[in-house]
Amino acid sequence: MTEWPVHARISGPIVMIGFGSIGKGVLPLIERHFEYDKARFVVIDPEDKDRKLLDERGIRFIHQAVTRKNYRELLGPLLTEGGGQGFCVNLSVDTSSVDIMELSREVGALYIDTVAEPWPGFYYDSKLGPEARSNYALREVVLAARRKNPGGTTAVSCCGANPGMVSWFVKQALLNIAGDLKLKFTEPKTREEWAKLAKKAGVKGIHIAERDTQRARQPKPLEVFVNTWSVEGFLSEGMQPAELGWGTHEKKLPKNGHKHKAGCQAAIYLTQPGANTRVRSWTPTAKAQYGFLVTHNEAISIADYFTLRNGRKVMYRPTCHYAYHPCNDAVLSLHELFGQAGNRQPAIHILDEHEIVDGIDELGVLLYGHAKNAYWYGSQLSVEETRRLAPYQNATGMQVTSAVLAGMVWALENPTEGIVEADEMDFRRCLEIQLPYLGPVKGYYTDWTPLTDRPGLFPEDIDTSDPWQFRNVLVR
């Protein structure tokens, strides 16, 4: 595009918390698509290695960490200075999303984040059990805040690529499948109607199926964790227990699977780290592949959103989980990490767009178990196209930053919706904003199942009566 649309006006200050790989990528999108007062745009980060980008633009930078002790006195004045409605764009790690979200709503500022993040120490607290360290627990805190203060100023929770964009992909994919099956239906308007359509279409479950093929110019050095996005973020979620939305078609829990004692009851967890848990999945480029069952908010929120109840009884729910094959350097980094009993490498490195030779981030949703077997729908964004679209990011980052853009526009257009998740937003409007940044967005049917070509040379404990049992997906 040679002319980029201005989607909305931000009348008050913009406070961006965090200026890592995603913050840097969101910056040019804010510049392109919003009218705002640059004098009231401020970025806060404890690291200042990229502040030159802000200094060149005359954007104020505060070289400071946002902490449990200072967040109110630091953020409150910044979000209200000069009148208008402020916007808090939280792209940080080690800050409590729900605390900052509640403060933003108290002062009437809009809010968005990409993950339900806790204060430091949560992810690695050995005194907490796996259930307490889960994304399920973090999401329940956000839901409790919504129940306590319903409505009010909009705060968009967990709106990046995944969680975020993939929830919009699920709805579009479901409509495509229902249409191809020639089902009689009208497009759903409520979560109950969406759940009824998924049940009618015969969808047993959903993989957030991703393959990152981006290759670095230089091979990964020993004792360095290399990734195409936040290493801190990946390690944090990777060391949480593996989690998945638990569908009604499943026959039995895994041996180390556990249900939660409270909350929405839409998910289970395994007593093992997600980044060391392999599952079988499928994407169009790689075809059949192993992915890591890393915990993500969308695995729980999608399963919860598509739950169909009769009173208190659950009549239908799809299984839902992440199946992530990161870039090859990140896979090697994980093997090195877990080979050393989970002890982190002394150095980390995020590959920027200049260090990557080629490759795509193929991120989509695989809806399976219906009459056409399985259908993948998603983005196949290359690093080459990313370079043409916007600066300061690779393909992985662009899928996240463009979802933040879409969430910001939706919040400005719907400023009094209270605390919302991506599943509850207008998926058509959000994708309309985001699609120019996603490269090819396509759908593919496949006849692959987790039992394809199995068993091989050795006997396996598999359920041949239903290839889509999680028992067949999990690599033991």
GROMACS .gro file of C-alpha atoms in nm:
model
  476
    1MET     CA    1   0.000   0.000   0.000
    2THR     CA    2   0.131   0.344  -0.089
    3GLU     CA    3  -0.124   0.529   0.123
    4TRP     CA    4  -0.204   0.395   0.467
    5PRO     CA    5  -0.544   0.478   0.619
    6VAL     CA    6  -0.573   0.676   0.940
    7HIS     CA    7  -0.815   0.464   1.140
    8ALA     CA    8  -0.881   0.680   1.446
    9ARG     CA    9  -0.776   0.969   1.665
   10ILE     CA   10  -0.627   0.922   2.012
   11SER     CA   11  -0.736   1.232   2.201
   12GLY     CA   12  -0.519   1.188   2.509
   13PRO     CA   13  -0.169   1.066   2.590
   14ILE     CA   14  -0.025   0.737   2.464
   15VAL     CA   15   0.175   0.547   2.723
   16MET     CA   16   0.366   0.250   2.583
   17ILE     CA   17   0.513   0.018   2.846
   18GLY     CA   18   0.796  -0.189   2.700
   19PHE     CA   19   1.010  -0.115   2.397
   20GLY     CA   20   1.139  -0.457   2.300
   21SER     CA   21   1.084  -0.633   1.970
   22ILE     CA   22   0.706  -0.581   1.978
   23GLY     CA   23   0.714  -0.223   2.107
   24LYS     CA   24   0.955  -0.124   1.830
   25GLY     CA   25   0.728  -0.287   1.573
   26VAL     CA   26   0.411  -0.122   1.703
   27LEU     CA   27   0.570   0.224   1.688
   28PRO     CA   28   0.555   0.272   1.307
   29LEU     CA   29   0.199   0.135   1.298
   30ILE     CA   30   0.083   0.391   1.553
   31GLU     CA   31   0.255   0.661   1.347
   32ARG     CA   32   0.079   0.548   1.030
   33HIS     CA   33  -0.271   0.477   1.147
   34PHE     CA   34  -0.359   0.724   1.424
   35GLU     CA   35  -0.388   1.094   1.477
   36TYR     CA   36  -0.234   1.185   1.812
   37ASP     CA   37  -0.032   1.447   1.997
   38LYS     CA   38   0.331   1.340   1.969
   39ALA     CA   39   0.418   1.562   2.264
   40ARG     CA   40   0.207   1.330   2.481
   41PHE     CA   41   0.349   1.002   2.352
   42VAL     CA   42   0.575   0.843   2.614
   43VAL     CA   43   0.760   0.511   2.618
   44ILE     CA   44   0.874   0.342   2.941
   45ASP     CA   45   1.135   0.065   2.954
   46PRO     CA   46   1.414  -0.041   3.192
   47GLU     CA   47   1.640  -0.096   2.888
   48ASP     CA   48   1.748   0.194   2.666
   49LYS     CA   49   1.933   0.018   2.383
   50ASP     CA   50   1.679   0.129   2.121
   51ARG     CA   51   1.593   0.475   2.252
   52LYS     CA   52   1.758   0.628   1.943
   53LEU     CA   53   1.441   0.544   1.750
   54LEU     CA   54   1.243   0.754   1.997
   55ASP     CA   55   1.496   1.038   2.020
   56GLU     CA   56   1.491   1.073   1.640
   57ARG     CA   57   1.115   1.122   1.656
   58GLY     CA   58   1.109   1.348   1.958
   59ILE     CA   59   0.914   1.091   2.162
   60ARG     CA   60   0.964   1.108   2.536
   61PHE     CA   61   1.143   0.811   2.692
   62ILE     CA   62   1.142   0.716   3.059
   63HIS     CA   63   1.431   0.484   3.142
   64GLN     CA   64   1.269   0.303   3.430
   65ALA     CA   65   1.105  -0.026   3.523
   66VAL     CA   66   0.735  -0.030   3.604
   67THR     CA   67   0.709  -0.210   3.937
   68ARG     CA   68   0.451  -0.315   4.193
   69LYS     CA   69   0.564  -0.023   4.412
   70ASN     CA   70   0.573   0.257   4.156
   71TYR     CA   71   0.316   0.176   3.888
   72ARG     CA   72   0.038   0.393   4.028
   73GLU     CA   73   0.240   0.707   4.091
   74LEU     CA   74   0.430   0.661   3.763
   75LEU     CA   75   0.147   0.574   3.524
   76GLY     CA   76  -0.147   0.764   3.673
   77PRO     CA   77  -0.021   1.116   3.589
   78LEU     CA   78   0.109   1.008   3.246
   79LEU     CA   79  -0.227   0.860   3.141
   80THR     CA   80  -0.424   1.171   3.241
   81GLU     CA   81  -0.188   1.455   3.152
   82GLY     CA   82  -0.333   1.722   2.923
   83GLY     CA   83  -0.691   1.601   2.892
   84GLY     CA   84  -0.855   1.371   2.639
   85GLN     CA   85  -0.873   0.993   2.675
   86GLY     CA   86  -0.537   0.829   2.729
   87PHE     CA   87  -0.432   0.491   2.589
   88CYS     CA   88  -0.208   0.247   2.777
   89VAL     CA   89  -0.030   0.008   2.539
   90ASN     CA   90   0.127  -0.256   2.761
   91LEU     CA   91   0.389  -0.457   2.567
   92SER     CA   92   0.614  -0.542   2.859
   93VAL     CA   93   0.719  -0.841   3.065
   94ASP     CA   94   0.734  -0.857   3.445
   95THR     CA   95   0.443  -0.615   3.494
   96SER     CA   96   0.100  -0.714   3.624
   97SER     CA   97  -0.145  -0.680   3.337
   98VAL     CA   98  -0.449  -0.682   3.561
   99ASP     CA   99  -0.311  -0.417   3.800
  100ILE     CA  100  -0.218  -0.181   3.518
  101MET     CA  101  -0.544  -0.257   3.340
  102GLU     CA  102  -0.746  -0.168   3.651
  103LEU     CA  103  -0.550   0.154   3.702
  104SER     CA  104  -0.608   0.253   3.339
  105ARG     CA  105  -0.981   0.197   3.374
  106GLU     CA  106  -0.989   0.391   3.703
  107VAL     CA  107  -0.852   0.701   3.528
  108GLY     CA  108  -1.064   0.650   3.215
  109ALA     CA  109  -0.779   0.543   2.985
  110LEU     CA  110  -0.814   0.272   2.722
  111TYR     CA  111  -0.588  -0.030   2.763
  112ILE     CA  112  -0.445  -0.317   2.558
  113ASP     CA  113  -0.192  -0.594   2.619
  114THR     CA  114  -0.078  -0.913   2.443
  115VAL     CA  115  -0.063  -1.144   2.744
  116ALA     CA  116  -0.195  -1.173   3.098
  117GLU     CA  117   0.139  -1.103   3.262
  118PRO     CA  118   0.218  -1.120   3.636
  119TRP     CA  119   0.469  -0.930   3.849
  120PRO     CA  120   0.821  -1.080   3.856
  121GLY     CA  121   0.875  -1.410   4.033
  122PHE     CA  122   0.545  -1.577   3.943
  123TYR     CA  123   0.667  -1.804   3.665
  124TYR     CA  124   0.961  -1.948   3.858
  125ASP     CA  125   0.818  -1.957   4.212
  126SER     CA  126   0.891  -2.309   4.334
  127LYS     CA  127   0.654  -2.254   4.627
  128LEU     CA  128   0.360  -2.239   4.387
  129GLY     CA  129   0.225  -2.560   4.241
  130PRO     CA  130   0.169  -2.607   3.867
  131GLU     CA  131  -0.199  -2.515   3.895
  132ALA     CA  132  -0.119  -2.183   4.062
  133ARG     CA  133   0.148  -2.099   3.801
  134SER     CA  134  -0.081  -2.166   3.506
  135ASN     CA  135  -0.225  -1.935   3.242
  136TYR     CA  136  -0.563  -2.061   3.359
  137ALA     CA  137  -0.495  -1.898   3.696
  138LEU     CA  138  -0.377  -1.574   3.534
  139ARG     CA  139  -0.686  -1.559   3.314
  140GLU     CA  140  -0.916  -1.621   3.609
  141VAL     CA  141  -0.769  -1.313   3.781
  142VAL     CA  142  -0.862  -1.104   3.475
  143LEU     CA  143  -1.212  -1.255   3.466
  144ALA     CA  144  -1.254  -1.182   3.838
  145ALA     CA  145  -1.163  -0.817   3.774
  146ARG     CA  146  -1.430  -0.806   3.504
  147ARG     CA  147  -1.694  -0.955   3.732
  148LYS     CA  148  -1.602  -0.708   4.005
  149ASN     CA  149  -1.629  -0.402   3.776
  150PRO     CA  150  -1.837  -0.490   3.470
  151GLY     CA  151  -1.860  -0.251   3.178
  152GLY     CA  152  -1.682   0.080   3.180
  153THR     CA  153  -1.374   0.186   2.987
  154THR     CA  154  -1.253  -0.072   2.736
  155ALA     CA  155  -0.951  -0.284   2.824
  156VAL     CA  156  -0.847  -0.542   2.564
  157SER     CA  157  -0.683  -0.844   2.726
  158CYS     CA  158  -0.441  -1.071   2.539
  159CYS     CA  159  -0.456  -0.924   2.189
  160GLY     CA  160  -0.145  -1.019   1.992
  161ALA     CA  161  -0.111  -1.284   1.722
  162ASN     CA  162  -0.177  -1.568   1.962
  163PRO     CA  163  -0.358  -1.503   2.180
  164GLY     CA  164  -0.556  -1.253   1.974
  165MET     CA  165  -0.559  -1.286   1.597
  166VAL     CA  166  -0.603  -1.664   1.606
  167SER     CA  167  -0.942  -1.623   1.778
  168TRP     CA  168  -1.055  -1.420   1.476
  169PHE     CA  169  -0.914  -1.687   1.244
  170VAL     CA  170  -1.116  -1.956   1.424
  171LYS     CA  171  -1.443  -1.779   1.348
  172GLN     CA  172  -1.357  -1.725   0.982
  173ALA     CA  173  -1.236  -2.085   0.947
  174LEU     CA  174  -1.556  -2.215   1.104
  175LEU     CA  175  -1.767  -2.014   0.860
  176ASN     CA  176  -1.560  -2.150   0.570
  177ILE     CA  177  -1.605  -2.509   0.686
  178ALA     CA  178  -1.978  -2.468   0.749
  179GLY     CA  179  -2.018  -2.320   0.403
  180ASP     CA  180  -1.818  -2.596   0.235
  181LEU     CA  181  -2.024  -2.857   0.423
  182LYS     CA  182  -2.333  -2.681   0.288
  183LEU     CA  183  -2.484  -2.650   0.633
  184LYS     CA  184  -2.790  -2.434   0.678
  185PHE     CA  185  -2.694  -2.152   0.915
  186THR     CA  186  -2.691  -1.780   0.969
  187GLU     CA  187  -2.372  -1.612   1.085
  188PRO     CA  188  -2.363  -1.631   1.465
  189LYS     CA  189  -2.390  -1.318   1.678
  190THR     CA  190  -2.347  -1.461   2.028
  191ARG     CA  191  -2.101  -1.702   2.184
  192GLU     CA  192  -2.379  -1.959   2.227
  193GLU     CA  193  -2.459  -1.936   1.856
  194TRP     CA  194  -2.091  -1.979   1.767
  195ALA     CA  195  -2.071  -2.286   1.990
  196LYS     CA  196  -2.384  -2.431   1.829
  197LEU     CA  197  -2.236  -2.383   1.483
  198ALA     CA  198  -1.907  -2.549   1.582
  199LYS     CA  199  -2.101  -2.844   1.725
  200LYS     CA  200  -2.320  -2.864   1.415
  201ALA     CA  201  -2.011  -2.860   1.191
  202GLY     CA  202  -1.864  -3.147   1.392
  203VAL     CA  203  -1.549  -2.967   1.504
  204LYS     CA  204  -1.385  -3.178   1.773
  205GLY     CA  205  -1.092  -2.951   1.837
  206ILE     CA  206  -0.854  -2.678   1.731
  207HIS     CA  207  -0.477  -2.662   1.710
  208ILE     CA  208  -0.313  -2.322   1.705
  209ALA     CA  209  -0.074  -2.468   1.449
  210GLU     CA  210   0.240  -2.266   1.376
  211ARG     CA  211   0.565  -2.324   1.186
  212ASP     CA  212   0.839  -2.059   1.186
  213THR     CA  213   1.087  -2.128   0.903
  214GLN     CA  214   1.287  -1.804   0.934
  215ARG     CA  215   1.661  -1.876   0.906
  216ALA     CA  216   1.944  -1.669   1.048
  217ARG     CA  217   2.257  -1.579   0.852
  218GLN     CA  218   2.473  -1.711   1.135
  219PRO     CA  219   2.414  -2.044   1.313
  220LYS     CA  220   2.314  -2.045   1.679
  221PRO     CA  221   2.614  -2.024   1.912
  222LEU     CA  222   2.639  -2.251   2.213
  223GLU     CA  223   2.497  -2.117   2.537
  224VAL     CA  224   2.280  -1.853   2.366
  225PHE     CA  225   1.900  -1.879   2.348
  226VAL     CA  226   1.799  -1.751   2.004
  227ASN     CA  227   1.443  -1.671   1.902
  228THR     CA  228   1.246  -1.458   1.658
  229TRP     CA  229   1.051  -1.285   1.936
  230SER     CA  230   1.083  -1.220   2.310
  231VAL     CA  231   1.309  -1.482   2.466
  232GLU     CA  232   1.196  -1.374   2.814
  233GLY     CA  233   0.834  -1.421   2.713
  234PHE     CA  234   0.896  -1.759   2.551
  235LEU     CA  235   1.093  -1.894   2.844
  236SER     CA  236   0.833  -1.775   3.093
  237GLU     CA  237   0.541  -1.944   2.922
  238GLY     CA  238   0.753  -2.242   2.823
  239MET     CA  239   0.831  -2.320   3.187
  240GLN     CA  240   0.465  -2.304   3.288
  241PRO     CA  241   0.274  -2.633   3.281
  242ALA     CA  242   0.142  -2.748   2.945
  243GLU     CA  243  -0.224  -2.644   2.924
  244LEU     CA  244  -0.508  -2.712   2.687
  245GLY     CA  245  -0.878  -2.656   2.652
  246TRP     CA  246  -1.037  -2.993   2.720
  247GLY     CA  247  -1.307  -3.103   2.476
  248THR     CA  248  -1.618  -3.310   2.532
  249HIS     CA  249  -1.508  -3.570   2.275
  250GLU     CA  250  -1.207  -3.671   2.487
  251LYS     CA  251  -1.241  -4.009   2.658
  252LYS     CA  252  -0.985  -3.989   2.937
  253LEU     CA  253  -0.733  -3.754   3.093
  254PRO     CA  254  -0.362  -3.804   3.026
  255LYS     CA  255  -0.182  -3.984   3.309
  256ASN     CA  256  -0.038  -3.657   3.440
  257GLY     CA  257  -0.338  -3.445   3.343
  258HIS     CA  258  -0.533  -3.252   3.605
  259LYS     CA  259  -0.857  -3.057   3.616
  260HIS     CA  260  -0.886  -2.724   3.795
  261LYS     CA  261  -1.075  -2.696   4.122
  262ALA     CA  262  -1.235  -2.359   4.044
  263GLY     CA  263  -1.306  -2.121   3.757
  264CYS     CA  264  -1.451  -2.181   3.412
  265GLN     CA  265  -1.342  -2.550   3.403
  266ALA     CA  266  -1.266  -2.526   3.029
  267ALA     CA  267  -0.905  -2.647   3.051
  268ILE     CA  268  -0.669  -2.897   3.206
  269TYR     CA  269  -0.296  -2.888   3.276
  270LEU     CA  270  -0.015  -3.142   3.265
  271THR     CA  271   0.252  -3.164   3.532
  272GLN     CA  272   0.533  -3.096   3.286
  273PRO     CA  273   0.663  -2.781   3.116
  274GLY     CA  274   0.489  -2.683   2.795
  275ALA     CA  275   0.813  -2.617   2.608
  276ASN     CA  276   0.918  -2.976   2.679
  277THR     CA  277   0.586  -3.129   2.571
  278ARG     CA  278   0.555  -3.239   2.209
  279VAL     CA  279   0.234  -3.283   2.010
  280ARG     CA  280   0.157  -3.394   1.655
  281SER     CA  281   0.008  -3.132   1.425
  282TRP     CA  282  -0.003  -3.006   1.066
  283THR     CA  283   0.068  -2.685   0.876
  284PRO     CA  284   0.056  -2.636   0.496
  285THR     CA  285   0.432  -2.590   0.441
  286ALA     CA  286   0.576  -2.848   0.680
  287LYS     CA  287   0.279  -3.087   0.656
  288ALA     CA  288   0.290  -3.331   0.950
  289GLN     CA  289   0.518  -3.202   1.225
  290TYR     CA  290   0.595  -3.198   1.594
  291GLY     CA  291   0.501  -2.886   1.784
  292PHE     CA  292   0.546  -2.781   2.145
  293LEU     CA  293   0.237  -2.761   2.364
  294VAL     CA  294   0.330  -2.426   2.514
  295THR     CA  295   0.057  -2.278   2.730
  296HIS     CA  296  -0.128  -1.980   2.584
  297ASN     CA  297  -0.432  -1.784   2.692
  298GLU     CA  298  -0.617  -1.861   2.367
  299ALA     CA  299  -0.613  -2.236   2.434
  300ILE     CA  300  -0.834  -2.166   2.734
  301SER     CA  301  -1.037  -1.869   2.608
  302ILE     CA  302  -1.133  -2.033   2.277
  303ALA     CA  303  -1.240  -2.355   2.448
  304ASP     CA  304  -1.436  -2.149   2.701
  305TYR     CA  305  -1.597  -1.929   2.433
  306PHE     CA  306  -1.716  -2.228   2.229
  307THR     CA  307  -1.861  -2.415   2.528
  308LEU     CA  308  -2.228  -2.504   2.489
  309ARG     CA  309  -2.423  -2.565   2.808
  310ASN     CA  310  -2.762  -2.688   2.909
  311GLY     CA  311  -2.795  -2.531   3.249
  312ARG     CA  312  -2.475  -2.626   3.431
  313LYS     CA  313  -2.410  -2.931   3.212
  314VAL     CA  314  -2.153  -2.894   2.935
  315MET     CA  315  -2.299  -3.031   2.612
  316TYR     CA  316  -2.013  -2.939   2.378
  317ARG     CA  317  -1.664  -2.799   2.395
  318PRO     CA  318  -1.371  -2.832   2.152
  319THR     CA  319  -1.025  -2.935   2.264
  320CYS     CA  320  -0.788  -2.646   2.196
  321HIS     CA  321  -0.413  -2.606   2.232
  322TYR     CA  322  -0.102  -2.454   2.084
  323ALA     CA  323   0.117  -2.671   1.860
  324TYR     CA  324   0.422  -2.452   1.804
  325HIS     CA  325   0.728  -2.530   1.597
  326PRO     CA  326   0.947  -2.221   1.644
  327CYS     CA  327   1.242  -2.134   1.423
  328ASN     CA  328   1.514  -2.398   1.412
  329ASP     CA  329   1.749  -2.192   1.629
  330ALA     CA  330   1.482  -2.175   1.899
  331VAL     CA  331   1.431  -2.553   1.882
  332LEU     CA  332   1.804  -2.603   1.932
  333SER     CA  333   1.792  -2.353   2.217
  334LEU     CA  334   1.516  -2.550   2.387
  335HIS     CA  335   1.707  -2.878   2.353
  336GLU     CA  336   2.011  -2.710   2.507
  337LEU     CA  337   1.800  -2.561   2.787
  338PHE     CA  338   1.626  -2.883   2.887
  339GLY     CA  339   1.944  -3.083   2.839
  340GLN     CA  340   2.074  -2.873   3.128
  341ALA     CA  341   1.768  -2.944   3.345
  342GLY     CA  342   1.597  -2.617   3.252
  343ASN     CA  343   1.886  -2.390   3.347
  344ARG     CA  344   1.881  -2.083   3.126
  345GLN     CA  345   2.164  -1.998   2.890
  346PRO     CA  346   2.378  -1.705   3.004
  347ALA     CA  347   2.293  -1.505   2.689
  348ILE     CA  348   1.981  -1.444   2.482
  349HIS     CA  349   1.933  -1.303   2.133
  350ILE     CA  350   1.630  -1.198   1.927
  351LEU     CA  351   1.681  -1.219   1.551
  352ASP     CA  352   1.594  -0.892   1.380
  353GLU     CA  353   1.486  -0.852   1.019
  354HIS     CA  354   1.844  -0.787   0.902
  355GLU     CA  355   1.981  -1.110   1.046
  356ILE     CA  356   1.727  -1.337   0.878
  357VAL     CA  357   1.803  -1.482   0.534
  358ASP     CA  358   1.456  -1.602   0.443
  359GLY     CA  359   1.153  -1.788   0.574
  360ILE     CA  360   0.794  -1.741   0.684
  361ASP     CA  361   0.593  -1.756   0.999
  362GLU     CA  362   0.301  -1.979   0.911
  363LEU     CA  363   0.052  -1.919   1.188
  364GLY     CA  364  -0.303  -2.043   1.175
  365VAL     CA  365  -0.574  -2.259   1.325
  366LEU     CA  366  -0.635  -2.626   1.242
  367LEU     CA  367  -1.000  -2.715   1.299
  368TYR     CA  368  -1.034  -3.095   1.300
  369GLY     CA  369  -1.273  -3.385   1.341
  370HIS     CA  370  -1.546  -3.263   1.104
  371ALA     CA  371  -1.673  -3.432   0.787
  372LYS     CA  372  -1.390  -3.285   0.578
  373ASN     CA  373  -1.135  -3.406   0.837
  374ALA     CA  374  -0.918  -3.100   0.908
  375TYR     CA  375  -0.887  -2.743   0.782
  376TRP     CA  376  -0.596  -2.503   0.842
  377TYR     CA  377  -0.660  -2.131   0.800
  378GLY     CA  378  -0.404  -1.861   0.867
  379SER     CA  379  -0.123  -1.625   0.774
  380GLN     CA  380   0.183  -1.724   0.568
  381LEU     CA  381   0.384  -1.407   0.613
  382SER     CA  382   0.742  -1.402   0.484
  383VAL     CA  383   1.029  -1.194   0.619
  384GLU     CA  384   1.076  -1.048   0.270
  385GLU     CA  385   0.721  -0.914   0.263
  386THR     CA  386   0.754  -0.793   0.620
  387ARG     CA  387   1.051  -0.578   0.518
  388ARG     CA  388   0.835  -0.416   0.251
  389LEU     CA  389   0.545  -0.357   0.488
  390ALA     CA  390   0.702  -0.196   0.795
  391PRO     CA  391   1.038  -0.148   0.967
  392TYR     CA  392   1.186  -0.284   1.293
  393GLN     CA  393   1.036  -0.634   1.286
  394ASN     CA  394   1.049  -0.982   1.139
  395ALA     CA  395   0.750  -1.189   1.022
  396THR     CA  396   0.672  -1.318   1.371
  397GLY     CA  397   0.669  -0.969   1.515
  398MET     CA  398   0.450  -0.831   1.236
  399GLN     CA  399   0.174  -1.080   1.308
  400VAL     CA  400   0.174  -0.958   1.669
  401THR     CA  401   0.208  -0.584   1.609
  402SER     CA  402  -0.065  -0.574   1.346
  403ALA     CA  403  -0.300  -0.747   1.591
  404VAL     CA  404  -0.217  -0.482   1.851
  405LEU     CA  405  -0.305  -0.221   1.589
  406ALA     CA  406  -0.639  -0.391   1.522
  407GLY     CA  407  -0.714  -0.415   1.894
  408MET     CA  408  -0.634  -0.047   1.947
  409VAL     CA  409  -0.864   0.059   1.663
  410TRP     CA  410  -1.144  -0.162   1.795
  411ALA     CA  411  -1.104  -0.018   2.145
  412LEU     CA  412  -1.121   0.338   2.013
  413GLU     CA  413  -1.435   0.250   1.817
  414ASN     CA  414  -1.585   0.067   2.118
  415PRO     CA  415  -1.459   0.264   2.420
  416THR     CA  416  -1.710   0.146   2.683
  417GLU     CA  417  -1.704  -0.233   2.652
  418GLY     CA  418  -1.523  -0.307   2.977
  419ILE     CA  419  -1.264  -0.587   2.993
  420VAL     CA  420  -1.279  -0.800   2.677
  421GLU     CA  421  -1.091  -1.089   2.521
  422ALA     CA  422  -1.020  -1.121   2.149
  423ASP     CA  423  -1.289  -1.390   2.117
  424GLU     CA  424  -1.552  -1.130   2.207
  425MET     CA  425  -1.444  -0.863   1.959
  426ASP     CA  426  -1.577  -0.803   1.606
  427PHE     CA  427  -1.356  -1.049   1.417
  428ARG     CA  428  -1.444  -0.905   1.077
  429ARG     CA  429  -1.348  -0.552   1.173
  430CYS     CA  430  -1.027  -0.664   1.339
  431LEU     CA  431  -0.919  -0.874   1.042
  432GLU     CA  432  -1.009  -0.592   0.804
  433ILE     CA  433  -0.756  -0.372   0.984
  434GLN     CA  434  -0.493  -0.643   1.018
  435LEU     CA  435  -0.504  -0.823   0.681
  436PRO     CA  436  -0.279  -0.577   0.491
  437TYR     CA  437   0.004  -0.687   0.724
  438LEU     CA  438  -0.042  -1.066   0.717
  439GLY     CA  439   0.080  -1.172   0.373
  440PRO     CA  440  -0.117  -1.458   0.214
  441VAL     CA  441  -0.409  -1.561   0.435
  442LYS     CA  442  -0.540  -1.891   0.304
  443GLY     CA  443  -0.726  -2.207   0.399
  444TYR     CA  444  -0.617  -2.566   0.330
  445TYR     CA  445  -0.798  -2.894   0.381
  446THR     CA  446  -0.589  -3.199   0.468
  447ASP     CA  447  -0.655  -3.571   0.510
  448TRP     CA  448  -0.378  -3.597   0.770
  449THR     CA  449  -0.466  -3.720   1.118
  450PRO     CA  450  -0.244  -3.792   1.421
  451LEU     CA  451  -0.264  -4.162   1.324
  452THR     CA  452  -0.134  -4.117   0.968
  453ASP     CA  453   0.145  -4.373   0.902
  454ARG     CA  454   0.118  -4.510   1.256
  455PRO     CA  455   0.208  -4.741   1.408
  456GLY     CA  456   0.543  -4.770   1.238
  457LEU     CA  457   0.822  -5.008   1.327
  458PHE     CA  458   0.721  -5.028   1.690
  459PRO     CA  459   0.386  -5.086   1.863
  460GLU     CA  460   0.209  -4.782   2.005
  461ASP     CA  461  -0.065  -4.722   2.260
  462ILE     CA  462  -0.313  -4.550   2.029
  463ASP     CA  463  -0.690  -4.520   1.997
  464THR     CA  464  -0.780  -4.626   1.644
  465SER     CA  465  -1.151  -4.563   1.701
  466ASP     CA  466  -1.097  -4.186   1.703
  467PRO     CA  467  -0.778  -4.045   1.553
  468TRP     CA  468  -0.840  -3.705   1.714
  469GLN     CA  469  -0.819  -3.818   2.075
  470PHE     CA  470  -0.555  -3.611   2.255
  471ARG     CA  471  -0.401  -3.945   2.351
  472ASN     CA  472  -0.300  -3.980   1.984
  473VAL     CA  473  -0.177  -3.623   1.953
  474LEU     CA  474   0.050  -3.621   2.257
  475VAL     CA  475   0.403  -3.751   2.196
  476ARG     CA  476   0.503  -3.979   2.484
   0.00000   0.00000   0.00000
